[in-house]
Amino acid sequence: MTSFQSSPSSASNQAPSGDDPTNQQADNTTAANVVDVIETVINSLDSDNTAMVSQTEGGYVWKFKYGTVEVFVQLTGLTNDDTISAWSAVLKLPAKDEAKLTRKLLELNWSGTLEARFAILNDQVVVLSTRSLADLSPGEISRAITLVATIADEQDEPLQAEFGGGLSR
């Protein structure tokens, strides 16, 4: 991955081409805006300037440090059918008393995660949020990334203290 600096034209030519030049221009503007909004949000949360981005034909993946956690943001593409996902690992599995952990995570999913949620990914408990790009606003992008980063940073140490495991960093 490489470090990035936000720039207004960083992705203006990354949208898939369409038959209608007007639609293509609209797609390009939207694509540039989505990427710029993500980078702006990450820059605002990443006080240590740790952010990196990897770009492929299929999309983008950003990684940055927020408090005690690493947060990932993935943009699968730039069409309305593509998705933006943000996630952060908070606990490595297996853990002590997994039945109690499961109950705690389900209760937190109900009362403490808003649009985010806890899940399991590659033997780790993660906080995540995912959404299609259709009708996505800059505020929704900001909220999703901020929620994941904040909840993960607030919950990683208490979960690790109570249920063991931890994360290798």
Short mmCIF file of C-alpha atoms in Angstrom, two decimals, residues 7 20-21 32 42 49 66-67 69 81 95-96 103-105 110 113 117 120 127 130 137 139 148 150 159-160 166:
data_model
loop_
_atom_site.label_atom_id
_atom_site.label_comp_id
_atom_site.label_asym_id
_atom_site.label_seq_id
_atom_site.Cartn_x
_atom_site.Cartn_y
_atom_site.Cartn_z
CA SER A 7 -6.59 15.65 -4.04
CA ASP A 20 -23.93 8.35 -22.88
CA PRO A 21 -21.18 10.98 -22.40
CA ALA A 32 -14.12 11.45 -7.66
CA ILE A 42 -9.65 9.18 6.89
CA ASN A 49 -0.63 10.08 9.42
CA TYR A 66 -7.28 5.17 14.97
CA GLY A 67 -6.44 5.06 18.65
CA VAL A 69 -7.02 -0.14 16.28
CA ASP A 81 -23.99 -1.59 -7.47
CA ALA A 95 -11.44 -16.42 23.13
CA LYS A 96 -12.26 -17.32 26.72
CA ARG A 103 -24.10 -12.88 24.06
CA LYS A 104 -22.21 -9.66 24.80
CA LEU A 105 -21.63 -8.97 21.09
CA TRP A 110 -28.69 -4.23 19.48
CA THR A 113 -23.41 -0.08 17.29
CA ARG A 117 -22.24 -4.35 13.80
CA ILE A 120 -16.36 -12.67 12.70
CA VAL A 127 -16.73 -4.10 13.89
CA THR A 130 -21.14 -1.93 4.62
CA SER A 137 -24.28 10.77 0.68
CA GLY A 139 -22.46 12.21 5.45
CA VAL A 148 -16.46 1.70 12.95
CA THR A 150 -14.85 4.82 17.29
CA LEU A 159 -13.11 -7.18 25.07
CA GLN A 160 -9.47 -8.29 25.10
CA GLY A 166 -5.85 -10.00 21.73
#
